[in-house]
Amino acid sequence: MRPAPTILHLDMDAFYASAEQAAKPSLRGKPVIVGGIGPRGVVATASYEARVFGVRSAMPTAQARRLCPNAAYLSPRFELYRQVSEKVMELLHALSPLVEPLSLDEAFVDLEAGGVAPEADAVRAVGERLRRDIREATGLTGSVGLAGAKMLAKIASEAAKPDGLVVIEPGTERELLGPMPVRTLPGVGPATAEALRRAGIHTVAETAEAGEDELVRLLGKAHGAGLYAMALGQDDRPVVAERDAKSISVEDTFEVDLTDRTRVRTELMRLAERCVQRLRAAGRSGRTVVIKVRNYDFSTLTRSETLRGPTDDPAVVREAVARLLETVDTTGGVRLLGVGVSGLADFTQEDLFAQLATEQEAQESARAAAEPAGAEGGEPEPEEELPRRWSPGLDVVHDDYGAGWVQGSGVGRVTVRFEQPWSAPGRVRTFAVDDPALRPGEPLPLVGGGPGAGQSSDPATWPKSLSPGGEAASDSGEEISSR
Ligand code: DCP
Ligand code: MG
């Protein structure tokens, strides 16, 4: 615990959903849900407008549709999120050499190592400027927590959400944490909270009062001792720059223990994907793949497999994870899953065969993705019988109407909204799925990518491919109907 609040934690607000709202003007201020849109899909995140209805990350999409039928349901566009994340991480690296990304949208920064004066006012000013810079560079909002320890900085950014900043001044943390529900502490999922509740422990203060022995008795040695330290606000973990990290991992605690084996597998595949995203964001690759499984009774086990060489290939990591899962009995119920990669190297040196295998896999998975619903876990499932390229939310370009995104599809039709991040909300038009004028597009830049990129705001001078749907373009014969 430091004497000054020089550890900064940044977490972007409703990250995937905010990126989609920034990209799609018609969705701003509206409920947006990003995730697997098929019948077995899971919500990755929901915009704050959708959270009002009770929609949360990791909830089955079918349940979200019941809670919030009027939301826009979109497939994720990881490439866009990665681009936004890179800009954000760049801004963080300008603050300090010690930046520890936890995911695409979240990182710790050691401001002391960045030469910021160890005073509340100075760190607050840095945090506020960072939030402004992020907004300017990406069009998205992030929340910032500042404290003398990692755990507290993270609690502070959570308390600051959405679009805020909270400083926990050292010396005030016990008072501040005391009345908070024990769920506030990292690593306390719903099941741990329930075990504590049965013992009459609801708040952080009550957790500290229970004492270490009682917590160990309730939760086991490692978990109990760790929780006791956290309840006291004790956390001396340093901020570790990704390039010095020995391993990279992600984990999720579930609201309800997972008993369905298919669901366990799907969640592990999603975690593998997120782990590889982090690995790639750090420009690294790893040789050992690890899975972590915490059972209903808190017993935790890890299984690992060492590959022939380092990789940052999601397919390779997913395969290793699937093999590792085969060695684990999950019938009693699983409360936490994690995927990690260790044995990190700075680059990947795939031999020719590995590369060939990867290309074959890519072709195969492209074919698999083009098949009807029920595809591999982790990937969003295509809606109805249509190929993934017409999944809601994905980018398309029309020869006459320019850039837009798929709003919906079915029975041989695809509905496209023609708008760009910098345009006014656009019009919707419907086409046959095999319309030769319509093809998949690339994510457009959210900021600074407007027409003429700052040279002209006159639509008459826009390149044809960027013109807003309907206005400049005439109603061509290819169109089937438009609303
Ligand atoms: N994510 C996911 N599956 C989860 C949790 C998150 O795919 N179970 C993805 C989608 C989120 C992103 O990671 O947008 C960042 O996760 P956060 O937990 O930070 O959630 P958000 O940024 O969406 O919302 P918040 O404002 O609560 O941070
Ligand atoms: Mg976030």
Short mmCIF file of C-alpha atoms and ligand atoms in Angstrom, two decimals:
data_model
loop_
_atom_site.label_atom_id
_atom_site.label_comp_id
_atom_site.label_asym_id
_atom_site.label_seq_id
_atom_site.Cartn_x
_atom_site.Cartn_y
_atom_site.Cartn_z
CA MET A 1 0.00 0.00 0.00
CA ARG A 2 1.52 3.27 -1.11
CA PRO A 3 1.22 6.53 0.77
CA ALA A 4 -0.12 8.28 -2.36
CA PRO A 5 -2.86 7.32 -4.87
CA THR A 6 -0.45 6.83 -7.77
CA ILE A 7 -1.87 3.60 -9.16
CA LEU A 8 -4.35 4.33 -11.93
CA HIS A 9 -6.92 1.84 -13.17
CA LEU A 10 -8.72 2.58 -16.42
CA ASP A 11 -11.76 0.66 -17.61
CA MET A 12 -13.67 1.69 -20.71
CA ASP A 13 -17.44 1.98 -20.31
CA ALA A 14 -19.54 -0.77 -21.94
CA PHE A 15 -16.61 -1.19 -24.29
CA TYR A 16 -17.86 -3.23 -27.27
CA ALA A 17 -21.31 -1.61 -27.12
CA SER A 18 -19.87 1.93 -26.92
CA ALA A 19 -17.61 1.23 -29.90
CA GLU A 20 -20.70 0.09 -31.82
CA GLN A 21 -22.62 3.21 -30.83
CA ALA A 22 -19.71 5.40 -31.90
CA ALA A 23 -19.67 3.57 -35.25
CA LYS A 24 -23.42 3.54 -35.80
CA PRO A 25 -25.06 6.94 -35.24
CA SER A 26 -28.59 5.50 -35.26
CA LEU A 27 -27.77 3.45 -32.11
CA ARG A 28 -26.53 6.28 -29.91
CA GLY A 29 -28.55 6.60 -26.73
CA LYS A 30 -30.29 3.27 -27.47
CA PRO A 31 -30.02 -0.20 -25.93
CA VAL A 32 -27.29 -2.15 -27.74
CA ILE A 33 -26.27 -5.72 -26.97
CA VAL A 34 -23.14 -7.26 -28.44
CA GLY A 35 -22.50 -10.99 -28.38
CA GLY A 36 -23.46 -14.32 -29.86
CA ILE A 37 -26.75 -13.64 -31.58
CA GLY A 38 -27.69 -17.25 -32.33
CA PRO A 39 -29.95 -19.42 -30.19
CA ARG A 40 -27.09 -20.54 -27.92
CA GLY A 41 -25.25 -17.20 -27.90
CA VAL A 42 -24.05 -15.34 -24.83
CA VAL A 43 -24.02 -11.57 -24.20
CA ALA A 44 -20.49 -10.11 -24.33
CA THR A 45 -21.69 -6.72 -23.14
CA ALA A 46 -24.68 -4.40 -23.08
CA SER A 47 -24.84 -0.62 -23.40
CA TYR A 48 -25.88 1.23 -20.26
CA GLU A 49 -29.29 1.84 -21.87
CA ALA A 50 -29.76 -1.95 -22.05
CA ARG A 51 -28.46 -2.58 -18.53
CA VAL A 52 -31.49 -0.71 -17.17
CA PHE A 53 -33.49 -3.77 -18.27
CA GLY A 54 -31.22 -6.12 -16.34
CA VAL A 55 -29.10 -7.31 -19.28
CA ARG A 56 -25.56 -8.30 -18.23
CA SER A 57 -22.35 -9.78 -19.68
CA ALA A 58 -22.30 -13.59 -19.86
CA MET A 59 -26.11 -13.83 -19.80
CA PRO A 60 -27.64 -16.10 -22.47
CA THR A 61 -28.71 -13.90 -25.38
CA ALA A 62 -32.11 -15.60 -25.40
CA GLN A 63 -32.71 -14.29 -21.87
CA ALA A 64 -31.55 -10.80 -22.91
CA ARG A 65 -34.06 -10.84 -25.77
CA ARG A 66 -36.84 -11.49 -23.27
CA LEU A 67 -35.68 -8.67 -20.98
CA CYS A 68 -34.98 -6.16 -23.71
CA PRO A 69 -36.67 -7.12 -26.97
CA ASN A 70 -36.17 -3.71 -28.57
CA ALA A 71 -32.38 -3.57 -28.28
CA ALA A 72 -30.08 -3.83 -31.30
CA TYR A 73 -28.38 -7.27 -31.17
CA LEU A 74 -25.00 -7.16 -32.87
CA SER A 75 -22.21 -9.63 -33.62
CA PRO A 76 -18.85 -8.54 -32.24
CA ARG A 77 -16.30 -6.85 -34.51
CA PHE A 78 -13.06 -7.67 -32.72
CA GLU A 79 -10.92 -5.91 -35.28
CA LEU A 80 -12.57 -2.59 -34.45
CA TYR A 81 -12.25 -3.15 -30.69
CA ARG A 82 -8.58 -3.99 -31.15
CA GLN A 83 -8.02 -0.75 -33.07
CA VAL A 84 -9.71 1.33 -30.38
CA SER A 85 -7.79 -0.53 -27.68
CA GLU A 86 -4.48 0.24 -29.37
CA LYS A 87 -5.23 3.96 -29.31
CA VAL A 88 -6.18 3.81 -25.64
CA MET A 89 -3.08 1.81 -24.69
CA GLU A 90 -0.94 4.31 -26.59
CA LEU A 91 -2.31 7.12 -24.41
CA LEU A 92 -1.55 5.08 -21.30
CA HIS A 93 2.01 4.41 -22.40
CA ALA A 94 2.50 8.16 -22.74
CA LEU A 95 1.83 8.44 -18.99
CA SER A 96 4.28 5.86 -17.70
CA PRO A 97 6.57 3.04 -18.78
CA LEU A 98 4.69 0.78 -16.35
CA VAL A 99 1.40 -0.15 -18.01
CA GLU A 100 -0.27 -3.48 -17.29
CA PRO A 101 -3.17 -4.23 -19.64
CA LEU A 102 -5.74 -6.65 -18.20
CA SER A 103 -7.89 -6.87 -21.29
CA LEU A 104 -8.60 -4.84 -24.40
CA ASP A 105 -10.38 -2.16 -22.37
CA GLU A 106 -8.69 -2.25 -18.99
CA ALA A 107 -5.23 -1.51 -17.58
CA PHE A 108 -3.24 -0.46 -14.55
CA VAL A 109 -0.73 2.38 -14.85
CA ASP A 110 1.95 3.19 -12.27
CA LEU A 111 1.95 7.00 -12.29
CA GLU A 112 4.82 7.22 -9.85
CA ALA A 113 7.04 5.43 -12.37
CA GLY A 114 5.83 8.02 -14.87
CA GLY A 115 7.14 10.88 -12.72
CA VAL A 116 3.76 12.24 -11.61
CA ALA A 117 3.93 14.05 -8.25
CA PRO A 118 2.59 11.71 -5.52
CA GLU A 119 -0.29 14.00 -4.53
CA ALA A 120 -4.02 13.56 -4.89
CA ASP A 121 -4.46 16.78 -6.91
CA ALA A 122 -1.69 15.94 -9.36
CA VAL A 123 -2.91 12.39 -10.03
CA ARG A 124 -6.51 13.58 -10.34
CA ALA A 125 -5.45 16.10 -13.01
CA VAL A 126 -3.60 13.36 -14.92
CA GLY A 127 -6.65 11.12 -14.72
CA GLU A 128 -9.03 13.79 -15.97
CA ARG A 129 -6.74 14.71 -18.83
CA LEU A 130 -6.46 11.05 -19.77
CA ARG A 131 -10.25 10.75 -19.92
CA ARG A 132 -10.46 13.79 -22.19
CA ASP A 133 -7.70 12.47 -24.45
CA ILE A 134 -9.40 9.08 -24.74
CA ARG A 135 -12.66 10.71 -25.66
CA GLU A 136 -10.97 12.83 -28.29
CA ALA A 137 -8.95 9.97 -29.78
CA THR A 138 -11.70 7.34 -29.81
CA GLY A 139 -15.08 8.99 -29.22
CA LEU A 140 -15.58 6.61 -26.26
CA THR A 141 -15.69 7.20 -22.51
CA GLY A 142 -13.60 5.46 -19.88
CA SER A 143 -13.70 5.50 -16.09
CA VAL A 144 -10.63 6.03 -13.94
CA GLY A 145 -9.82 4.92 -10.40
CA LEU A 146 -6.81 6.18 -8.47
CA ALA A 147 -5.51 4.66 -5.24
CA GLY A 148 -2.44 3.40 -3.43
CA ALA A 149 -3.05 -0.25 -4.36
CA LYS A 150 -4.21 -2.12 -7.43
CA MET A 151 -7.25 -3.64 -5.82
CA LEU A 152 -8.41 -0.25 -4.53
CA ALA A 153 -7.77 1.49 -7.86
CA LYS A 154 -9.99 -1.11 -9.51
CA ILE A 155 -12.74 -0.65 -6.93
CA ALA A 156 -12.45 3.11 -7.47
CA SER A 157 -12.91 2.89 -11.26
CA GLU A 158 -15.90 0.61 -10.74
CA ALA A 159 -17.39 3.20 -8.37
CA ALA A 160 -16.67 5.91 -10.96
CA LYS A 161 -18.68 4.18 -13.71
CA PRO A 162 -19.89 5.26 -16.14
CA ASP A 163 -17.77 8.15 -17.40
CA GLY A 164 -16.26 9.23 -14.08
CA LEU A 165 -13.17 9.40 -11.88
CA VAL A 166 -12.76 8.45 -8.22
CA VAL A 167 -9.69 8.90 -6.01
CA ILE A 168 -9.29 6.82 -2.86
CA GLU A 169 -6.85 8.67 -0.66
CA PRO A 170 -4.61 6.36 1.36
CA GLY A 171 -5.82 6.25 4.95
CA THR A 172 -9.50 6.42 3.95
CA GLU A 173 -9.80 2.95 2.40
CA ARG A 174 -11.02 0.98 5.45
CA GLU A 175 -13.70 3.53 6.13
CA LEU A 176 -14.72 3.56 2.48
CA LEU A 177 -14.64 -0.22 1.92
CA GLY A 178 -16.22 -1.14 5.27
CA PRO A 179 -19.90 -0.73 4.38
CA MET A 180 -19.51 -2.08 0.82
CA PRO A 181 -20.92 -5.53 0.01
CA VAL A 182 -18.28 -8.24 0.12
CA ARG A 183 -18.91 -8.81 -3.63
CA THR A 184 -16.96 -5.59 -4.21
CA LEU A 185 -13.70 -7.39 -3.41
CA PRO A 186 -11.89 -8.98 -6.34
CA GLY A 187 -12.33 -12.74 -6.56
CA VAL A 188 -15.59 -12.73 -4.64
CA GLY A 189 -18.15 -14.18 -7.01
CA PRO A 190 -21.76 -14.95 -6.27
CA ALA A 191 -20.96 -18.33 -4.71
CA THR A 192 -18.31 -17.00 -2.33
CA ALA A 193 -20.68 -14.23 -1.34
CA GLU A 194 -23.35 -16.85 -0.65
CA ALA A 195 -20.99 -18.95 1.51
CA LEU A 196 -20.14 -15.81 3.50
CA ARG A 197 -23.77 -14.74 3.76
CA ARG A 198 -24.67 -18.06 5.35
CA ALA A 199 -22.05 -17.29 7.99
CA GLY A 200 -23.62 -13.87 8.54
CA ILE A 201 -20.93 -11.95 6.65
CA HIS A 202 -22.28 -9.35 4.21
CA THR A 203 -19.94 -6.37 4.17
CA VAL A 204 -16.22 -5.84 3.81
CA ALA A 205 -16.06 -4.67 7.45
CA GLU A 206 -17.74 -7.89 8.61
CA THR A 207 -15.26 -9.88 6.53
CA ALA A 208 -12.33 -8.19 8.26
CA GLU A 209 -13.97 -8.71 11.67
CA ALA A 210 -14.51 -12.42 11.02
CA GLY A 211 -10.74 -12.87 11.07
CA GLU A 212 -8.43 -14.96 8.98
CA ASP A 213 -9.06 -18.30 10.74
CA GLU A 214 -12.81 -18.12 10.23
CA LEU A 215 -12.43 -17.18 6.54
CA VAL A 216 -9.99 -20.05 5.97
CA ARG A 217 -12.44 -22.42 7.63
CA LEU A 218 -15.25 -21.19 5.35
CA LEU A 219 -13.39 -20.87 2.07
CA GLY A 220 -10.21 -22.92 2.27
CA LYS A 221 -6.65 -21.81 2.90
CA ALA A 222 -5.65 -19.80 -0.16
CA HIS A 223 -8.99 -18.17 -0.86
CA GLY A 224 -9.69 -17.39 2.81
CA ALA A 225 -6.28 -15.86 3.53
CA GLY A 226 -6.38 -13.83 0.31
CA LEU A 227 -9.83 -12.51 1.10
CA TYR A 228 -8.80 -11.49 4.61
CA ALA A 229 -5.89 -9.42 3.26
CA MET A 230 -8.17 -7.75 0.73
CA ALA A 231 -10.78 -6.93 3.35
CA LEU A 232 -8.06 -5.02 5.19
CA GLY A 233 -7.13 -3.21 1.98
CA GLN A 234 -3.74 -4.94 1.97
CA ASP A 235 -2.41 -5.30 -1.54
CA ASP A 236 1.22 -4.72 -2.44
CA ARG A 237 1.16 -6.21 -5.90
CA PRO A 238 3.27 -4.10 -8.25
CA VAL A 239 2.13 -2.92 -11.68
CA VAL A 240 3.91 -5.23 -14.11
CA ALA A 241 4.51 -4.05 -17.65
CA GLU A 242 3.22 -6.56 -20.17
CA ARG A 243 6.65 -6.98 -21.71
CA ASP A 244 7.99 -8.18 -18.35
CA ALA A 245 5.03 -10.41 -17.62
CA LYS A 246 5.71 -14.12 -17.29
CA SER A 247 2.21 -15.06 -18.28
CA ILE A 248 -1.06 -13.66 -19.53
CA SER A 249 -4.40 -14.95 -18.38
CA VAL A 250 -8.09 -14.15 -18.19
CA GLU A 251 -10.81 -15.65 -16.03
CA ASP A 252 -14.52 -15.38 -15.36
CA THR A 253 -16.63 -16.17 -12.32
CA PHE A 254 -20.17 -17.28 -13.11
CA GLU A 255 -23.41 -16.16 -11.52
CA VAL A 256 -24.60 -19.75 -11.33
CA ASP A 257 -22.33 -22.81 -11.27
CA LEU A 258 -21.97 -24.26 -14.76
CA THR A 259 -22.98 -27.90 -14.95
CA ASP A 260 -23.60 -28.21 -18.68
CA ARG A 261 -20.41 -29.53 -20.29
CA THR A 262 -21.12 -27.76 -23.60
CA ARG A 263 -21.47 -24.45 -21.78
CA VAL A 264 -18.17 -25.05 -19.93
CA ARG A 265 -16.51 -25.67 -23.27
CA THR A 266 -18.08 -22.58 -24.87
CA GLU A 267 -16.96 -20.36 -22.00
CA LEU A 268 -13.42 -21.74 -22.19
CA MET A 269 -13.33 -21.02 -25.93
CA ARG A 270 -14.41 -17.44 -25.28
CA LEU A 271 -11.73 -17.06 -22.63
CA ALA A 272 -9.14 -18.52 -25.01
CA GLU A 273 -10.12 -15.88 -27.55
CA ARG A 274 -9.79 -13.06 -25.01
CA CYS A 275 -6.48 -14.41 -23.74
CA VAL A 276 -5.06 -14.46 -27.27
CA GLN A 277 -6.33 -10.92 -27.86
CA ARG A 278 -4.31 -9.75 -24.87
CA LEU A 279 -1.30 -11.73 -25.96
CA ARG A 280 -1.45 -10.16 -29.41
CA ALA A 281 -2.08 -6.69 -28.04
CA ALA A 282 1.20 -7.08 -26.17
CA GLY A 283 2.95 -8.27 -29.33
CA ARG A 284 3.86 -11.56 -27.71
CA SER A 285 3.39 -15.28 -28.05
CA GLY A 286 3.44 -18.13 -25.55
CA ARG A 287 4.42 -21.73 -25.41
CA THR A 288 2.43 -23.15 -22.50
CA VAL A 289 -1.36 -23.10 -22.40
CA VAL A 290 -3.03 -23.34 -18.99
CA ILE A 291 -6.63 -23.78 -17.95
CA LYS A 292 -7.93 -23.10 -14.47
CA VAL A 293 -11.11 -24.63 -13.10
CA ARG A 294 -12.61 -23.77 -9.73
CA ASN A 295 -15.27 -26.24 -8.63
CA TYR A 296 -18.46 -25.70 -6.69
CA ASP A 297 -16.56 -26.57 -3.47
CA PHE A 298 -13.79 -23.98 -4.17
CA SER A 299 -11.24 -26.68 -4.99
CA THR A 300 -9.19 -25.24 -7.82
CA LEU A 301 -7.08 -27.06 -10.31
CA THR A 302 -4.92 -26.08 -13.25
CA ARG A 303 -3.88 -28.16 -16.24
CA SER A 304 -1.22 -27.14 -18.72
CA GLU A 305 0.18 -28.23 -22.02
CA THR A 306 3.45 -27.11 -23.56
CA LEU A 307 3.47 -26.67 -27.31
CA ARG A 308 6.41 -27.33 -29.63
CA GLY A 309 6.96 -23.61 -30.10
CA PRO A 310 5.45 -20.29 -29.05
CA THR A 311 2.17 -19.28 -30.67
CA ASP A 312 -0.32 -16.41 -30.75
CA ASP A 313 -2.73 -18.32 -32.95
CA PRO A 314 -6.24 -18.46 -31.46
CA ALA A 315 -6.97 -21.79 -33.16
CA VAL A 316 -3.87 -23.41 -31.64
CA VAL A 317 -4.71 -22.09 -28.17
CA ARG A 318 -8.36 -23.16 -28.47
CA GLU A 319 -7.30 -26.67 -29.47
CA ALA A 320 -4.93 -26.98 -26.52
CA VAL A 321 -7.65 -25.70 -24.21
CA ALA A 322 -10.11 -28.27 -25.58
CA ARG A 323 -7.57 -31.07 -25.01
CA LEU A 324 -6.92 -29.87 -21.46
CA LEU A 325 -10.64 -29.77 -20.69
CA GLU A 326 -10.86 -33.45 -21.62
CA THR A 327 -8.73 -34.23 -18.55
CA VAL A 328 -11.01 -32.43 -16.09
CA ASP A 329 -14.18 -33.67 -14.42
CA THR A 330 -16.70 -30.82 -14.25
CA THR A 331 -19.81 -32.78 -13.32
CA GLY A 332 -20.09 -31.28 -9.83
CA GLY A 333 -20.43 -27.74 -11.21
CA VAL A 334 -17.91 -25.09 -12.10
CA ARG A 335 -17.85 -21.62 -10.60
CA LEU A 336 -14.79 -20.09 -12.23
CA LEU A 337 -12.88 -20.76 -15.43
CA GLY A 338 -9.61 -19.29 -16.63
CA VAL A 339 -7.29 -19.57 -19.61
CA GLY A 340 -3.68 -18.47 -19.57
CA VAL A 341 -0.57 -18.60 -21.70
CA SER A 342 2.91 -18.69 -20.20
CA GLY A 343 6.45 -19.24 -21.42
CA LEU A 344 6.19 -15.94 -23.26
CA ALA A 345 8.40 -14.92 -26.16
CA ASP A 346 8.50 -11.59 -27.94
CA PHE A 347 7.64 -12.94 -31.33
CA THR A 348 6.31 -16.02 -33.03
CA GLN A 349 8.57 -18.02 -35.23
CA GLU A 350 6.22 -20.38 -36.93
CA ASP A 351 7.90 -22.85 -39.22
CA LEU A 352 6.57 -23.30 -42.70
CA PHE A 353 4.50 -26.33 -41.76
CA ALA A 354 2.89 -24.57 -38.86
CA GLN A 355 2.03 -21.71 -41.17
CA LEU A 356 0.57 -24.05 -43.75
CA ALA A 357 -1.49 -25.79 -41.10
CA THR A 358 -2.77 -22.43 -39.94
CA GLU A 359 -3.80 -21.42 -43.43
CA GLN A 360 -5.64 -24.70 -43.90
CA GLU A 361 -7.35 -24.17 -40.58
CA ALA A 362 -8.32 -20.66 -41.56
CA GLN A 363 -9.91 -21.96 -44.73
CA GLU A 364 -11.69 -24.65 -42.79
CA SER A 365 -12.97 -22.26 -40.17
CA ALA A 366 -14.11 -19.86 -42.87
CA ARG A 367 -16.07 -22.74 -44.34
CA ALA A 368 -17.38 -23.71 -40.92
CA ALA A 369 -18.43 -20.11 -40.25
CA ALA A 370 -20.34 -20.10 -43.51
CA GLU A 371 -22.35 -23.10 -42.37
CA PRO A 372 -25.68 -22.88 -40.55
CA ALA A 373 -26.06 -22.26 -36.80
CA GLY A 374 -24.43 -24.53 -34.29
CA ALA A 375 -20.86 -23.61 -35.21
CA GLU A 376 -17.90 -23.78 -32.79
CA GLY A 377 -18.25 -22.27 -29.35
CA GLY A 378 -16.79 -18.82 -28.86
CA GLU A 379 -17.72 -17.54 -32.27
CA PRO A 380 -21.03 -15.77 -32.66
CA GLU A 381 -23.46 -18.03 -34.38
CA PRO A 382 -24.95 -16.96 -37.68
CA GLU A 383 -28.61 -16.06 -37.61
CA GLU A 384 -30.93 -18.47 -39.38
CA GLU A 385 -29.50 -20.05 -42.48
CA LEU A 386 -27.45 -17.10 -43.66
CA PRO A 387 -23.66 -16.87 -43.83
CA ARG A 388 -21.81 -14.94 -41.16
CA ARG A 389 -21.05 -12.04 -43.48
CA TRP A 390 -24.71 -11.02 -43.15
CA SER A 391 -24.67 -11.21 -39.35
CA PRO A 392 -26.24 -8.14 -37.72
CA GLY A 393 -23.73 -5.39 -37.02
CA LEU A 394 -21.15 -6.36 -39.62
CA ASP A 395 -19.83 -3.91 -42.20
CA VAL A 396 -20.96 -3.93 -45.80
CA VAL A 397 -20.40 -1.76 -48.84
CA HIS A 398 -22.92 -1.22 -51.64
CA ASP A 399 -21.81 -0.04 -55.07
CA ASP A 400 -24.36 2.77 -55.09
CA TYR A 401 -25.14 3.48 -51.45
CA GLY A 402 -21.66 3.22 -49.94
CA ALA A 403 -20.73 1.96 -46.48
CA GLY A 404 -23.31 0.59 -44.08
CA TRP A 405 -23.98 -2.24 -41.67
CA VAL A 406 -26.25 -5.24 -41.59
CA GLN A 407 -29.31 -4.51 -39.51
CA GLY A 408 -30.96 -7.87 -40.03
CA SER A 409 -31.34 -10.75 -42.42
CA GLY A 410 -33.59 -13.66 -43.17
CA VAL A 411 -35.50 -15.45 -45.93
CA GLY A 412 -32.97 -14.51 -48.56
CA ARG A 413 -33.02 -10.81 -47.70
CA VAL A 414 -30.54 -8.59 -45.93
CA THR A 415 -31.42 -5.20 -44.46
CA VAL A 416 -28.66 -2.62 -44.41
CA ARG A 417 -28.47 0.73 -42.66
CA PHE A 418 -26.31 3.15 -44.61
CA GLU A 419 -24.51 5.38 -42.15
CA GLN A 420 -20.93 6.04 -41.05
CA PRO A 421 -19.38 7.04 -37.71
CA TRP A 422 -19.30 10.69 -38.78
CA SER A 423 -22.66 10.86 -40.55
CA ALA A 424 -26.18 11.56 -39.33
CA PRO A 425 -28.33 8.46 -38.66
CA GLY A 426 -28.83 6.79 -42.01
CA ARG A 427 -31.56 5.10 -44.01
CA VAL A 428 -32.36 1.41 -44.18
CA ARG A 429 -32.63 -0.57 -47.41
CA THR A 430 -33.29 -4.21 -48.13
CA PHE A 431 -31.52 -6.35 -50.71
CA ALA A 432 -31.40 -9.95 -51.85
CA VAL A 433 -28.54 -11.72 -50.04
CA ASP A 434 -26.90 -12.50 -53.37
CA ASP A 435 -27.17 -8.93 -54.69
CA PRO A 436 -23.90 -8.51 -56.63
CA ALA A 437 -23.68 -4.82 -55.65
CA LEU A 438 -23.45 -5.69 -51.95
CA ARG A 439 -20.28 -7.05 -50.34
CA PRO A 440 -18.63 -7.33 -46.90
CA GLY A 441 -16.79 -4.19 -45.76
CA GLU A 442 -14.16 -3.17 -43.22
CA PRO A 443 -14.76 -1.32 -39.95
CA LEU A 444 -14.51 2.45 -40.55
CA PRO A 445 -12.33 4.58 -38.24
CA LEU A 446 -14.42 6.05 -35.42
CA VAL A 447 -12.60 9.36 -35.23
CA GLY A 448 -10.86 11.44 -37.84
CA GLY A 449 -11.97 9.19 -40.69
CA GLY A 450 -14.73 11.44 -41.93
CA PRO A 451 -15.26 12.56 -45.47
CA GLY A 452 -12.17 14.28 -46.79
CA ALA A 453 -10.68 13.67 -43.30
CA GLY A 454 -10.99 17.29 -42.23
CA GLN A 455 -10.73 18.88 -45.66
CA SER A 456 -14.36 19.23 -46.56
CA SER A 457 -17.71 18.74 -44.93
CA ASP A 458 -19.58 19.15 -48.19
CA PRO A 459 -21.19 15.81 -49.09
CA ALA A 460 -20.98 16.69 -52.78
CA THR A 461 -17.21 16.19 -52.61
CA TRP A 462 -17.34 12.89 -50.69
CA PRO A 463 -16.03 9.83 -52.41
CA LYS A 464 -18.91 7.72 -53.65
CA SER A 465 -18.15 4.88 -51.26
CA LEU A 466 -18.60 7.18 -48.26
CA SER A 467 -21.78 8.91 -49.31
CA PRO A 468 -24.65 8.49 -46.88
CA GLY A 469 -27.27 6.02 -48.05
CA GLY A 470 -30.14 7.30 -50.07
CA GLU A 471 -29.30 10.97 -50.29
CA ALA A 472 -26.72 11.21 -53.00
CA ALA A 473 -27.51 7.88 -54.58
CA SER A 474 -30.55 7.30 -56.74
CA ASP A 475 -32.96 4.45 -56.13
CA SER A 476 -31.45 1.83 -58.31
CA GLY A 477 -33.15 -1.21 -59.79
CA GLU A 478 -31.13 -3.53 -57.57
CA GLU A 479 -33.00 -2.46 -54.53
CA ILE A 480 -35.88 -4.66 -53.50
CA SER A 481 -37.54 -2.41 -50.98
CA SER A 482 -36.63 0.37 -48.63
CA ARG A 483 -38.15 1.87 -45.54
N1 DCP B 1 -16.49 -9.20 -22.33
C1 DCP B 1 -16.90 -10.44 -22.79
N2 DCP B 1 -17.40 -11.37 -21.92
C2 DCP B 1 -17.52 -11.08 -20.59
C3 DCP B 1 -17.08 -9.84 -20.10
C4 DCP B 1 -16.58 -8.90 -21.01
O1 DCP B 1 -16.80 -10.69 -23.99
N3 DCP B 1 -18.01 -12.00 -19.75
C5 DCP B 1 -15.98 -8.20 -23.30
C6 DCP B 1 -17.08 -7.24 -23.71
C7 DCP B 1 -16.81 -5.98 -22.94
C8 DCP B 1 -15.30 -6.03 -22.78
O2 DCP B 1 -14.96 -7.42 -22.72
O3 DCP B 1 -17.23 -4.81 -23.62
C9 DCP B 1 -14.83 -5.31 -21.53
O4 DCP B 1 -15.34 -5.94 -20.36
P1 DCP B 1 -15.81 -5.13 -19.09
O5 DCP B 1 -15.99 -6.13 -18.00
O6 DCP B 1 -14.90 -3.99 -18.84
O7 DCP B 1 -17.27 -4.61 -19.45
P2 DCP B 1 -17.70 -3.34 -20.28
O8 DCP B 1 -16.54 -2.51 -20.69
O9 DCP B 1 -18.57 -3.80 -21.41
O10 DCP B 1 -18.63 -2.54 -19.29
P3 DCP B 1 -18.21 -1.69 -17.99
O11 DCP B 1 -18.66 -0.30 -18.25
O12 DCP B 1 -18.95 -2.34 -16.85
O13 DCP B 1 -16.72 -1.81 -17.86
MG MG B 2 -15.11 -1.96 -19.35
#
